[in-house]
Short mmCIF file of C-alpha atoms in Angstrom, two decimals:
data_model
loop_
_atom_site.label_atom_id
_atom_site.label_comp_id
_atom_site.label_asym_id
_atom_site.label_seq_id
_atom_site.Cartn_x
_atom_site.Cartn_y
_atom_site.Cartn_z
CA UNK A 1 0.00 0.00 0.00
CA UNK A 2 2.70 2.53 0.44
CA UNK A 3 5.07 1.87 -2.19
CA UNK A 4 1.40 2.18 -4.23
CA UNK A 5 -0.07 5.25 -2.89
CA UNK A 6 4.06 7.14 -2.79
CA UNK A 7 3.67 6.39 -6.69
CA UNK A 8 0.33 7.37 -7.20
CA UNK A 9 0.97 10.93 -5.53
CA UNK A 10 3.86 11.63 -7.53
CA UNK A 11 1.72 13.61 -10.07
CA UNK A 12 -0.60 15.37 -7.27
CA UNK A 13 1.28 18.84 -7.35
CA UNK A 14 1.89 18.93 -11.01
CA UNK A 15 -1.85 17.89 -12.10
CA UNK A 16 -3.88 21.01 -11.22
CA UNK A 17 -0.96 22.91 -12.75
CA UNK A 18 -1.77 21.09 -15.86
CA UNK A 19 -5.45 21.28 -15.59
CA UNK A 20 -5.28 25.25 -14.86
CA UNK A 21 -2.94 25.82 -17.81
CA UNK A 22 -4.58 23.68 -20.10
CA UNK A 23 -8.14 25.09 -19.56
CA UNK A 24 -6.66 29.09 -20.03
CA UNK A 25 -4.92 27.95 -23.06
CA UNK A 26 -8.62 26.83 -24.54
CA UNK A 27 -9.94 30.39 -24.19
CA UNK A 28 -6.94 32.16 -25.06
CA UNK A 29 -5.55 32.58 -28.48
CA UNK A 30 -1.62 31.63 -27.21
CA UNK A 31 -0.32 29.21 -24.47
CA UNK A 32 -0.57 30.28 -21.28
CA UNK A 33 1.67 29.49 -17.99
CA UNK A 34 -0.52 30.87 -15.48
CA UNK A 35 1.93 30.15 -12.98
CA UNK A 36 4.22 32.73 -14.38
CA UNK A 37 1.89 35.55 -12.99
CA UNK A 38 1.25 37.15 -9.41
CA UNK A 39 -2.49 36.22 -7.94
CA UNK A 40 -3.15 39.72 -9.49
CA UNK A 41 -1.75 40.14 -12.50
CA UNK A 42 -3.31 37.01 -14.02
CA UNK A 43 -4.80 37.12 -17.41
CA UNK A 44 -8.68 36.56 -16.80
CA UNK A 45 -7.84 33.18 -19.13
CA UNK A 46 -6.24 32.38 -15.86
CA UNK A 47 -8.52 33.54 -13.43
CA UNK A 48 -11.73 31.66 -14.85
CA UNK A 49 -8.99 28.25 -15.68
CA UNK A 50 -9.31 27.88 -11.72
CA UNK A 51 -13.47 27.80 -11.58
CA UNK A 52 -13.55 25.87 -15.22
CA UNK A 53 -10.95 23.08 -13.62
CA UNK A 54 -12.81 22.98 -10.55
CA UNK A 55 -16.57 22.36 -12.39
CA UNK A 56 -15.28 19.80 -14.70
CA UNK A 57 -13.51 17.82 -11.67
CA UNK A 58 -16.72 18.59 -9.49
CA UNK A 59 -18.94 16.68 -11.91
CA UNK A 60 -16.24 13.87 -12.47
CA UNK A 61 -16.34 13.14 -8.85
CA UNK A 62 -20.30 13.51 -9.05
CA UNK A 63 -20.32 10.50 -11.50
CA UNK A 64 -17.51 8.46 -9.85
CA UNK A 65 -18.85 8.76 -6.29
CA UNK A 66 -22.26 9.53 -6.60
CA UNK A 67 -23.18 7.26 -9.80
CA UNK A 68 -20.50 4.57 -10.07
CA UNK A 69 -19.81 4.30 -6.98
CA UNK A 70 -22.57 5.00 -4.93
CA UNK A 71 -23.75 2.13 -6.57
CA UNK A 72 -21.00 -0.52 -6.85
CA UNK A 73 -19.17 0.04 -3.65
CA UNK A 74 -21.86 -1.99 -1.42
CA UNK A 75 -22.10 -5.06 -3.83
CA UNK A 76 -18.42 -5.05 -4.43
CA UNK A 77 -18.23 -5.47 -0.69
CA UNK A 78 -20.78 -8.06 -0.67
CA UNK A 79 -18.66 -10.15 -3.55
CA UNK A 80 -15.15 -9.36 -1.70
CA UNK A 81 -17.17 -11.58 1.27
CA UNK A 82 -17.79 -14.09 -0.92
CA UNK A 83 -14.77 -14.32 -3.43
CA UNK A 84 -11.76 -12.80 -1.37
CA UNK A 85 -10.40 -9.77 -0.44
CA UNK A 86 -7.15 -9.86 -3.33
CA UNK A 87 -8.92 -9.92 -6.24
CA UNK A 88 -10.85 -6.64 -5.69
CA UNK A 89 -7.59 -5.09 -4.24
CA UNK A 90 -5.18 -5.94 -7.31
CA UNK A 91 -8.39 -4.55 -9.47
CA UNK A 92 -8.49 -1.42 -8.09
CA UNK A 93 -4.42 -0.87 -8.00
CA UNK A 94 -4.86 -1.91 -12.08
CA UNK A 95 -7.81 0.73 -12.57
CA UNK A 96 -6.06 3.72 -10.97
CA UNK A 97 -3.34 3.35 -13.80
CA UNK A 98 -5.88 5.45 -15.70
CA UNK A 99 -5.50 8.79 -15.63
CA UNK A 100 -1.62 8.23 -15.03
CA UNK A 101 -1.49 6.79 -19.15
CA UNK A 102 -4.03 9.81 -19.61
CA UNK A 103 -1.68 12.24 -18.32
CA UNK A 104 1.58 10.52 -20.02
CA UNK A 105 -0.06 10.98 -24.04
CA UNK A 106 -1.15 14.66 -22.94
CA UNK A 107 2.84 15.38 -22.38
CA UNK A 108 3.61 13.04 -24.69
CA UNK A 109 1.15 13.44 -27.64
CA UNK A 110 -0.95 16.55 -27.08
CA UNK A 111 -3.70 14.35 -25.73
CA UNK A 112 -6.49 16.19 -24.20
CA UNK A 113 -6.64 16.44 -20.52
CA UNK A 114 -10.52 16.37 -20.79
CA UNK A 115 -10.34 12.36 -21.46
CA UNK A 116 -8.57 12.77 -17.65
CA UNK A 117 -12.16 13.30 -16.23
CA UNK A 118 -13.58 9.92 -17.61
CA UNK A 119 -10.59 7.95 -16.59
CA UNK A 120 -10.79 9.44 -12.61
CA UNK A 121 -14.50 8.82 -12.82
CA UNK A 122 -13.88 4.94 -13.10
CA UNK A 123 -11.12 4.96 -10.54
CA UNK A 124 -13.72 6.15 -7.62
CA UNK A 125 -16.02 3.01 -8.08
CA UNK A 126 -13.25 0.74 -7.19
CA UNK A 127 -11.48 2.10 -3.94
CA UNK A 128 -8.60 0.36 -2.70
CA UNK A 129 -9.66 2.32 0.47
CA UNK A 130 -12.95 0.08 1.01
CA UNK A 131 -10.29 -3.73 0.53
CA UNK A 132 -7.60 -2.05 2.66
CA UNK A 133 -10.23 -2.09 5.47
CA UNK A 134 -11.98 -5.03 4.84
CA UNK A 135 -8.54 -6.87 4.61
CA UNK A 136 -7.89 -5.57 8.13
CA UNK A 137 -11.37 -5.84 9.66
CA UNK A 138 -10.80 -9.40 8.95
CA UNK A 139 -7.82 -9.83 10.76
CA UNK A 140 -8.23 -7.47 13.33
CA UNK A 141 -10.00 -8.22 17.21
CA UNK A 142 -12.67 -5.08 17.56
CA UNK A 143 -10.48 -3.38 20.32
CA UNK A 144 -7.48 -2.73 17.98
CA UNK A 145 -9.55 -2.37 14.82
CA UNK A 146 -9.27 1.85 15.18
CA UNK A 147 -5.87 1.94 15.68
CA UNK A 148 -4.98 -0.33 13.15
CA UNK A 149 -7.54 1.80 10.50
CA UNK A 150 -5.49 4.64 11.22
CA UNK A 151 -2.16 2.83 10.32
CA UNK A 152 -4.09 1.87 6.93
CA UNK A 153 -4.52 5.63 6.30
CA UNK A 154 -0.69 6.35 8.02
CA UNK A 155 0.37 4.87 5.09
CA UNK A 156 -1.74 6.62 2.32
CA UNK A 157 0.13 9.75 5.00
CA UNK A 158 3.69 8.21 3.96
CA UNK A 159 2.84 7.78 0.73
CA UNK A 160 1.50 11.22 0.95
CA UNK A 161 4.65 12.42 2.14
CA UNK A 162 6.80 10.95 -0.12
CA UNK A 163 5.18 11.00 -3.64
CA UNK A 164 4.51 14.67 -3.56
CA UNK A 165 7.55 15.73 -2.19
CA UNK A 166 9.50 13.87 -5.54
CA UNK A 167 6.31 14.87 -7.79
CA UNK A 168 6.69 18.70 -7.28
CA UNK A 169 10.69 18.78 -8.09
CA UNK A 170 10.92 16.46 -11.04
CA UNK A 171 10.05 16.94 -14.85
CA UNK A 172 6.25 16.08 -15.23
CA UNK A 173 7.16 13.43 -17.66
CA UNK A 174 9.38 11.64 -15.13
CA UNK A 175 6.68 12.20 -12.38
CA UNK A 176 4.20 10.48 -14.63
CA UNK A 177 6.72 7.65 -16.06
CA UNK A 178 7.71 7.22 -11.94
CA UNK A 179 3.87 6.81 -11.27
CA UNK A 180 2.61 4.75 -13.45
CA UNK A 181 5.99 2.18 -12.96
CA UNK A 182 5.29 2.36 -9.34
CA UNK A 183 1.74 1.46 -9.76
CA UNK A 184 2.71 -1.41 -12.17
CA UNK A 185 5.25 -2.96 -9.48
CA UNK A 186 2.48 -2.37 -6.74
CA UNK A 187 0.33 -4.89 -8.75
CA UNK A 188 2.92 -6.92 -9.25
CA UNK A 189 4.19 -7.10 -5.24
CA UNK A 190 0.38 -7.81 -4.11
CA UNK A 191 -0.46 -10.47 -6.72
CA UNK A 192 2.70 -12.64 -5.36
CA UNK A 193 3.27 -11.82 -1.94
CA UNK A 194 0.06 -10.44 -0.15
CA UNK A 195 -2.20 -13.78 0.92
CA UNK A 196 -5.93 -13.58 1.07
CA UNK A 197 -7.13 -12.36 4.65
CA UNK A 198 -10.75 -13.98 4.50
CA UNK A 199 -11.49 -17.29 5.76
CA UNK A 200 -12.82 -20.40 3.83
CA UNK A 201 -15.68 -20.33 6.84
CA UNK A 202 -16.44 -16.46 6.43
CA UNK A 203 -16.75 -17.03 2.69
CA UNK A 204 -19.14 -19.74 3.44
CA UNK A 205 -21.28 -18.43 5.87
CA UNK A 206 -21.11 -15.08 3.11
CA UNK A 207 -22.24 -17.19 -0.05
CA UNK A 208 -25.46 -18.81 2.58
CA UNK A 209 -26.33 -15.44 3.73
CA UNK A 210 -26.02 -14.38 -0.51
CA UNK A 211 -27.91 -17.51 -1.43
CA UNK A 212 -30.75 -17.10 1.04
CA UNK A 213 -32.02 -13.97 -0.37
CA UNK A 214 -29.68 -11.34 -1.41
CA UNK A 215 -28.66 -12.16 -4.76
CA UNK A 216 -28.08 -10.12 -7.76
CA UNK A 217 -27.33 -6.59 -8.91
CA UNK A 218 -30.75 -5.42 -6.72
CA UNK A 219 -29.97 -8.08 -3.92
CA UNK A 220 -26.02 -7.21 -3.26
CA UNK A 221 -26.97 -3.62 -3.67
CA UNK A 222 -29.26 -4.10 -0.87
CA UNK A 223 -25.78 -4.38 1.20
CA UNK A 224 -26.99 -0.78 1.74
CA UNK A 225 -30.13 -1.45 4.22
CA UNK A 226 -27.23 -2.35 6.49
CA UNK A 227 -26.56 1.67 7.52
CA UNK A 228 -30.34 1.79 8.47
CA UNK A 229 -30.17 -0.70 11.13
CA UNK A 230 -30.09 1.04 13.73
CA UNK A 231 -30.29 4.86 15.52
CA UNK A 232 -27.07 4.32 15.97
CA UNK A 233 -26.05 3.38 12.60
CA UNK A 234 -28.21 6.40 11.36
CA UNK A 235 -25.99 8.57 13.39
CA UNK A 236 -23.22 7.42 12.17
CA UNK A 237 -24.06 7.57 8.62
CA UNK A 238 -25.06 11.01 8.76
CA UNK A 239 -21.93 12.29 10.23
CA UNK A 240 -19.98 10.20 7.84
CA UNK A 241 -22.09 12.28 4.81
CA UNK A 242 -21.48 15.39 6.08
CA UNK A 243 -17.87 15.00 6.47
CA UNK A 244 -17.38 13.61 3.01
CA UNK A 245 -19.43 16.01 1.53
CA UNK A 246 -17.26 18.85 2.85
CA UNK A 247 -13.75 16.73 2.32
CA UNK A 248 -14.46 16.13 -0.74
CA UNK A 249 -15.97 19.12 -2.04
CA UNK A 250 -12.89 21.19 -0.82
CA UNK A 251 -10.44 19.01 -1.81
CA UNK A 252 -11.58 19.73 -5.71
CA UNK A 253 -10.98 23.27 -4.98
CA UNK A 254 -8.47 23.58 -2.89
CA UNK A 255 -5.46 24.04 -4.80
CA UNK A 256 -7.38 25.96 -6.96
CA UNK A 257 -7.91 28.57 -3.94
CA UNK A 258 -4.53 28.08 -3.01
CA UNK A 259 -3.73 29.91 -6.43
CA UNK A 260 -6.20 32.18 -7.23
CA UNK A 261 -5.60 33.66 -3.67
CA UNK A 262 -2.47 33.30 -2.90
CA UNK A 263 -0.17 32.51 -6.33
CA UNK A 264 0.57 28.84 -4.91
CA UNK A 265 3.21 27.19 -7.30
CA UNK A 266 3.99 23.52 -8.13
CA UNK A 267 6.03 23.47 -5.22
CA UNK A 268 3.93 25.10 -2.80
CA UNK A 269 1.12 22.34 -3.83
CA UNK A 270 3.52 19.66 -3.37
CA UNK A 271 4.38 21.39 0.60
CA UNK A 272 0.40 21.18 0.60
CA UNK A 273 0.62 17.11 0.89
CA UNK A 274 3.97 17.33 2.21
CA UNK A 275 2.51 19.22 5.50
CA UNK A 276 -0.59 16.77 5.20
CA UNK A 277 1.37 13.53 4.96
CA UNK A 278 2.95 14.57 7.72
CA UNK A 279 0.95 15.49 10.15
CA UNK A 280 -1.24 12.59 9.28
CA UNK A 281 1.21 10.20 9.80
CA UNK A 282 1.84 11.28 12.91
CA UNK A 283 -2.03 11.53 14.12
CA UNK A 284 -2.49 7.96 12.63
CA UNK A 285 0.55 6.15 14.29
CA UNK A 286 1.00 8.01 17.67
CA UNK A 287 -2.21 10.22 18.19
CA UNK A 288 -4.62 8.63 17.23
CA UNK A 289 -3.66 5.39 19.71
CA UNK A 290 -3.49 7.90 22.80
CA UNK A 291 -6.69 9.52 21.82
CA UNK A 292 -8.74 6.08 21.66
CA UNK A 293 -7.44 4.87 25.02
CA UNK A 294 -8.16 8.14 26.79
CA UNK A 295 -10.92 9.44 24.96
CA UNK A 296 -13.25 6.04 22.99
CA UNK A 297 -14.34 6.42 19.66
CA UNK A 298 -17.13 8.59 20.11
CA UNK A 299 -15.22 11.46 22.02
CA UNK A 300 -12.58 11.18 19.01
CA UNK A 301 -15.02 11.24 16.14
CA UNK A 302 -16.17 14.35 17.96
CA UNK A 303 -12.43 15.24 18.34
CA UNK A 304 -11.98 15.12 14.41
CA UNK A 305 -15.12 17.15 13.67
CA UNK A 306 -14.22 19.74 15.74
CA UNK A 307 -10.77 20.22 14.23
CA UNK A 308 -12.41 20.36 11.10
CA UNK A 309 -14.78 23.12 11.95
CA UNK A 310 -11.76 24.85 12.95
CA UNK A 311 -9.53 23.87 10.34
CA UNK A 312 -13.09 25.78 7.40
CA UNK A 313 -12.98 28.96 8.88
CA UNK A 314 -9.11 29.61 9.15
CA UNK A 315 -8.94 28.82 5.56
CA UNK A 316 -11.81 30.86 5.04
CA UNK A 317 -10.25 34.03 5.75
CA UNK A 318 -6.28 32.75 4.79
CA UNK A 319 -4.16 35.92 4.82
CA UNK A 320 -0.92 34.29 3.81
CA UNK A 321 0.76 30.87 3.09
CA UNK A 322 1.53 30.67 6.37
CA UNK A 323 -2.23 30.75 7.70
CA UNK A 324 -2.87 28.09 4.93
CA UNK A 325 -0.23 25.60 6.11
CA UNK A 326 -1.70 26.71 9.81
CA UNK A 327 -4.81 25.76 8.76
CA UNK A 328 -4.00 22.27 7.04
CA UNK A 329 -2.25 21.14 9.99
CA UNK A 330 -5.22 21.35 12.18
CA UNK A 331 -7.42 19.82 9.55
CA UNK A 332 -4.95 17.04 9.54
CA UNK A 333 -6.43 16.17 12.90
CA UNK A 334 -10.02 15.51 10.85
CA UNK A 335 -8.18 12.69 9.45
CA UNK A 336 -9.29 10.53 13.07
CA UNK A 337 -12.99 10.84 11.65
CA UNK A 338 -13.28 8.28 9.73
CA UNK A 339 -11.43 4.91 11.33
CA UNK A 340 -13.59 5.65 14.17
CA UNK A 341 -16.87 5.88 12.52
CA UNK A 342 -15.25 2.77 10.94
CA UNK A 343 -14.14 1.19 13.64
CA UNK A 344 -17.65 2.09 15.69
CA UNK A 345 -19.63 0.03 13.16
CA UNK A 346 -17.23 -2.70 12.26
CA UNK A 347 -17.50 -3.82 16.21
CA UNK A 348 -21.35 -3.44 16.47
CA UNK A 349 -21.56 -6.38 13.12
CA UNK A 350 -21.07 -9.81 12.62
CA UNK A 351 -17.77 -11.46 11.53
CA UNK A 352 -19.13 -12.38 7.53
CA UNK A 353 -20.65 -8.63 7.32
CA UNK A 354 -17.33 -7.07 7.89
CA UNK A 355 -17.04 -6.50 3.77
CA UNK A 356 -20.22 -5.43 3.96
CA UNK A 357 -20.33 -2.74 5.97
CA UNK A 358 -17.14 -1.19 4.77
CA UNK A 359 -18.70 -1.78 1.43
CA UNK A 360 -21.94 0.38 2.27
CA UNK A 361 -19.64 2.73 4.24
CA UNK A 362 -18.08 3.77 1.37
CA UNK A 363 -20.89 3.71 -0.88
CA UNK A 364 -22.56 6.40 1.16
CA UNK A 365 -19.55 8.45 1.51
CA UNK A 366 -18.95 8.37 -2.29
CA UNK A 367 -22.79 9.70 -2.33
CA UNK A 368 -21.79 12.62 -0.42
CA UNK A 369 -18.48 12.79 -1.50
CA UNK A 370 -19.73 13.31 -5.14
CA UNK A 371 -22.84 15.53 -4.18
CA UNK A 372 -20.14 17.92 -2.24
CA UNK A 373 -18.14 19.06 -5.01
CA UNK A 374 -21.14 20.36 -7.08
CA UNK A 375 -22.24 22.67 -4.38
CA UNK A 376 -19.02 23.53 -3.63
CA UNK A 377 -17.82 23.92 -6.87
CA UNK A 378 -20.89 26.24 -7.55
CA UNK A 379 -20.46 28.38 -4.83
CA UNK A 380 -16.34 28.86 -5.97
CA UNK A 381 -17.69 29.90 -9.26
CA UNK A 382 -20.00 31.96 -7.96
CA UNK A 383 -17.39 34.06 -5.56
CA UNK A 384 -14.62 34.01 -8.24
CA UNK A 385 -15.48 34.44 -11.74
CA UNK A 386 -15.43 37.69 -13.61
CA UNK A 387 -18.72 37.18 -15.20
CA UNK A 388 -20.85 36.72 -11.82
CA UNK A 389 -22.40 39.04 -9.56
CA UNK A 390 -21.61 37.96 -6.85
CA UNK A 391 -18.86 40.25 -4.78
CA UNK A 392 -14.88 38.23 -5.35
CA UNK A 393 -14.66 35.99 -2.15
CA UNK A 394 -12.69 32.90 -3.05
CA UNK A 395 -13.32 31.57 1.09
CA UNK A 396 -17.18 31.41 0.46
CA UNK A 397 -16.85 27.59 0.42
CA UNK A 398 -15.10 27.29 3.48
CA UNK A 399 -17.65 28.79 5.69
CA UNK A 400 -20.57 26.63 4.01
CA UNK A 401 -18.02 23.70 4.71
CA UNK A 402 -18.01 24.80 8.63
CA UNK A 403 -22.11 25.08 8.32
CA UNK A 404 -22.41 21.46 7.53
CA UNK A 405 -19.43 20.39 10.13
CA UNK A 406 -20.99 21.99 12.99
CA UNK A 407 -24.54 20.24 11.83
CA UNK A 408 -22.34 17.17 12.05
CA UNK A 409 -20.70 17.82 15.06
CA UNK A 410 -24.34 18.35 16.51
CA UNK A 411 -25.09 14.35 15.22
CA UNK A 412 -21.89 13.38 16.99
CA UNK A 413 -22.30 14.43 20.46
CA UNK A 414 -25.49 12.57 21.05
CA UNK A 415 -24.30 9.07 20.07
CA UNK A 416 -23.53 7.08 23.35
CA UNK A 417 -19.92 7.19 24.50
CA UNK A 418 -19.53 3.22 24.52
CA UNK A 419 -20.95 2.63 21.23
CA UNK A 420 -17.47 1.40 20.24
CA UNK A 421 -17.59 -1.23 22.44
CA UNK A 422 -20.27 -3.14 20.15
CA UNK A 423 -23.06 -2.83 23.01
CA UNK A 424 -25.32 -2.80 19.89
CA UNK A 425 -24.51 -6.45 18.83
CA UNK A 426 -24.55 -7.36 22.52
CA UNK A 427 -28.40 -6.40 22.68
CA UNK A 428 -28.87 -8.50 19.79
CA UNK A 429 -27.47 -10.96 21.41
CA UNK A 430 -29.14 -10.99 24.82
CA UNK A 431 -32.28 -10.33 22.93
CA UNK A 432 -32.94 -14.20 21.79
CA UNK A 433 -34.61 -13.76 18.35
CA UNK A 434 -35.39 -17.00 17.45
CA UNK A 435 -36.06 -15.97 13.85
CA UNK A 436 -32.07 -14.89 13.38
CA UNK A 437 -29.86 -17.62 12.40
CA UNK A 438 -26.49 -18.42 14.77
CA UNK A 439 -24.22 -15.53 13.75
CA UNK A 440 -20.91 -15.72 15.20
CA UNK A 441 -19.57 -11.84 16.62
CA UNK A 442 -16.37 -10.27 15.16
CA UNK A 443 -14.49 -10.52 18.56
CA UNK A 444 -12.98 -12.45 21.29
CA UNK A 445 -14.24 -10.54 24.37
CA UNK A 446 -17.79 -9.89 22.73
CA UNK A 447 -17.65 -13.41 21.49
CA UNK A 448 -17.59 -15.08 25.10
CA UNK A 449 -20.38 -12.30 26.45
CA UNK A 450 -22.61 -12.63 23.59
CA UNK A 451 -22.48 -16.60 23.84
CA UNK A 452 -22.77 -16.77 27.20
CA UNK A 453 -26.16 -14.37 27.51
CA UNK A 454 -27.70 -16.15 23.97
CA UNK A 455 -26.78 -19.89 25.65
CA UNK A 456 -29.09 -18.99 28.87
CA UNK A 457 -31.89 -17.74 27.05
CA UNK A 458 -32.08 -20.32 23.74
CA UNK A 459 -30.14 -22.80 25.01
CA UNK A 460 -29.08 -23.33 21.37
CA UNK A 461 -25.69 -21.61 21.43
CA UNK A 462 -22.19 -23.94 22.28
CA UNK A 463 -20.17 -20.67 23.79
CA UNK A 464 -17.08 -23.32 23.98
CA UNK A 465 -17.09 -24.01 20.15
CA UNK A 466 -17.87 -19.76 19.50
CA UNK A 467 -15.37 -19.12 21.36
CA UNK A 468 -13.10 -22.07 19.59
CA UNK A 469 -14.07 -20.35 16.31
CA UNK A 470 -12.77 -17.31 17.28
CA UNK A 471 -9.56 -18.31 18.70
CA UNK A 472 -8.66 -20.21 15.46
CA UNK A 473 -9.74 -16.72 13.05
CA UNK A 474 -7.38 -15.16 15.39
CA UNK A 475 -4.48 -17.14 14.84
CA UNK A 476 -4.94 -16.65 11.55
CA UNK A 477 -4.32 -13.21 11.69
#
């Protein structure tokens, strides 16, 4: 995962460059380097390339996330239960090539960076994101399952760190050669030496649950029913909606702002993921531990959503480069959100739903995160182009984005403090529906006290062999 994802973020700084360049040089009648000019000194070519480049990727990552995604993620979950984890994994590594070959015959052959959209569109339905956690879910007992979630994303961090940091100071060609060999060896490493994490009984008791009524494109995108389950789930989802919704949306524009605003060049983007990969790195390998044994999951998904309130209105009024980096090393600490939302749910469902609910997880967060970048797109345009009426405010979208994080943050503090500990699978269990089929629980502790409280009341339930099962899926790991 890191020697893919350092690879893969080799051509981060360089692309909006490309994208901002190649959009003023369509309404201009020469070439344009808009990075050659001071924030206001900018031909208007240059000025409207930022709200063009953000519109066209806002409605790419509408039809990757919402569309494609929205509805693929859950039943690609559903058939990474059933088939294995690897397969799905070395298919997404193989999609992302995409827009890497896309951006290779634009340097190369004059290709046209608008075939880039189509490419990233396809990459979004098939998230190596959504396997990473399955893969680890499956491995994982419930009480480590946070921690180790953020190590998943401490490496995209690494990665993060390093790609960028090579990206922004090489030729773009070599960047893009770099990436796409990278991507090719990442492939290559996986398919040989990375075993398949899910277990010939989780399969089985995956393909029963598929066979008894949940099969098909309708069936397997059912997978979804799984985030209305509960209040608690409900919560959960909505927080994890909002939060996309306003990650995603300003991550289209970001750079952008960065240069309309403040004349950011190729390597002042490739600081951007520099100061990100690092400061997520350390928040996913040494914070983020400290802040789930003093704090739970709950208290540090409210943790996250605070810093990112914080993190919107800095930017929002971003003086300087200075107050930028400032502000993207607070919303660094945002980056907590999501393995505990993960983690919350992963422990409160059964051992064959794990690829499930990381499945539907991500397809709701690709709804938002593809309905975000519209609105936020809109409201860029809106604030920045010479053509509107609206007065030139380029930090409009931040201060929507703190809107929706506060209405999140509102969600978050009413969700019980020990919802981590799966007490939501633990009613189930002491609740003795005879209509449910024997499920086994995706941990040792809540294993034993979910057996032992289903064996008094049903008498059906050997807690000796549950427990058995678990030990053995545990040695496995």
């Amino acid at each position: 995962m890191l020697l893919y994802v350092s690879c893969l973020t080799l051509v981060l700084p360089i692309t909006p460059t490309l994208m901002t360049d190649f959009f003023a040089s369509r309404n201009s009648p020469v070439a344009l380097v808009c990075e050659e000019y001071p924030p206001g000194e900018a031909p208007q070519a240059c000025r409207d390339a930022h709200s063009t480049s953000v519109v066209w990727s806002s409605w790419t990552s509408f039809t990757s996330y919402s569309l494609l995604s929205f509805m693929l993620a859950p039943m690609i979950g559903s058939w990474s239960d059933v088939y294995g984890r690897k397969p799905f994994l070395l298919l997404s590594f193989a999609i992302t090539s995409l827009h890497e070959i896309v951006l290779l015959l634009h340097l190369s052959f004059g290709l046209s960076l608008l075939w880039y959209f189509p490419a990233q569109a396809l990459i979004g339905a098939f998230s190596s994101v959504t396997m990473s956690l399955s893969y680890v879910a499956d491995l994982m007992q419930p009480r480590h399952r946070a921690a180790t979630f953020g190590l998943i994303q401490a490496s995209f961090s690494v990665g993060v760190l390093i790609g960028p940091g090579l990206g922004g100071f090489l030729p773009p060609i070599w960047a893009v050669w770099g990436a796409i060999g990278g991507i090719g060896l990442a492939i290559a490493y996986t398919a040989v030496f990375v075993p398949e994490s899910l277990s010939a009984s989780a399969k089985s008791a995956a393909q029963v649950r598929q066979d008894a009524g949940e099969q098909g494109l309708a069936g397997r995108w059912a997978a979804m029913r799984i985030l209305s389950r509960s209040p608690l789930f409900i919560k959960l989802t909505v927080c994890l909606m909002l939060s996309g919704v306003v990650a995603e949306g300003l991550q289209d524009l970001l750079i952008q702002f960065f240069q309309i605003k403040l004349g950011f060049t190729t390597q002042d983007q490739a600081m951007v993921f520099i100061v990100y990969g690092g400061c997520g790195l350390v928040i996913n390998t040494v914070l983020l531990r400290y802040l789930l044994l003093c704090l739970g999951e709950t208290r540090v998904l409210i943790f996250g959503l605070v810093s990112s309130v914080v993190t919107q209105l800095v930017l929002a009024f971003a003086a300087n480069k200075a107050m930028a980096f400032s502000a993207l090393a607070i919303g660094a600490l945002g980056f907590v959100t999501f393995p505990a939302i993960s983690s919350i749910k992963a422990n409160n469902v059964y051992e064959y739903e794990q690829g499930t609910i990381q499945g539907a997880l991500y397809g709701a967060r690709s709804l938002a995160q593809g309905v975000g970048p519209l609105i936020f797109a809109a409201l860029f345009s809106a604030f920045t182009r010479s053509d509107s009426p609206m007065p030139y405010f380029p930090g409009a979208p931040f201060l929507f984005g703190m809107a929706l994080m506060l209405v999140a943050l509102g969600v978050a503090v009413t969700i019980d403090p020990r919802a981590g500990e799966g007490r939501q699978l633990l009613d189930e269990a002491s609740s003795g529906d005879e209509e449910d089929p024997p499920r086994q629980p995706a941990g040792t502790a809540l294993t034993r006290r979910a057996s032992t409280q289903r064996s008094r009341s049903l008498g059906k339930r050997d807690a000796a062999a549950t427990s058995a099962e678990t030990a053995a899926l545990l040695e496995e790991s």
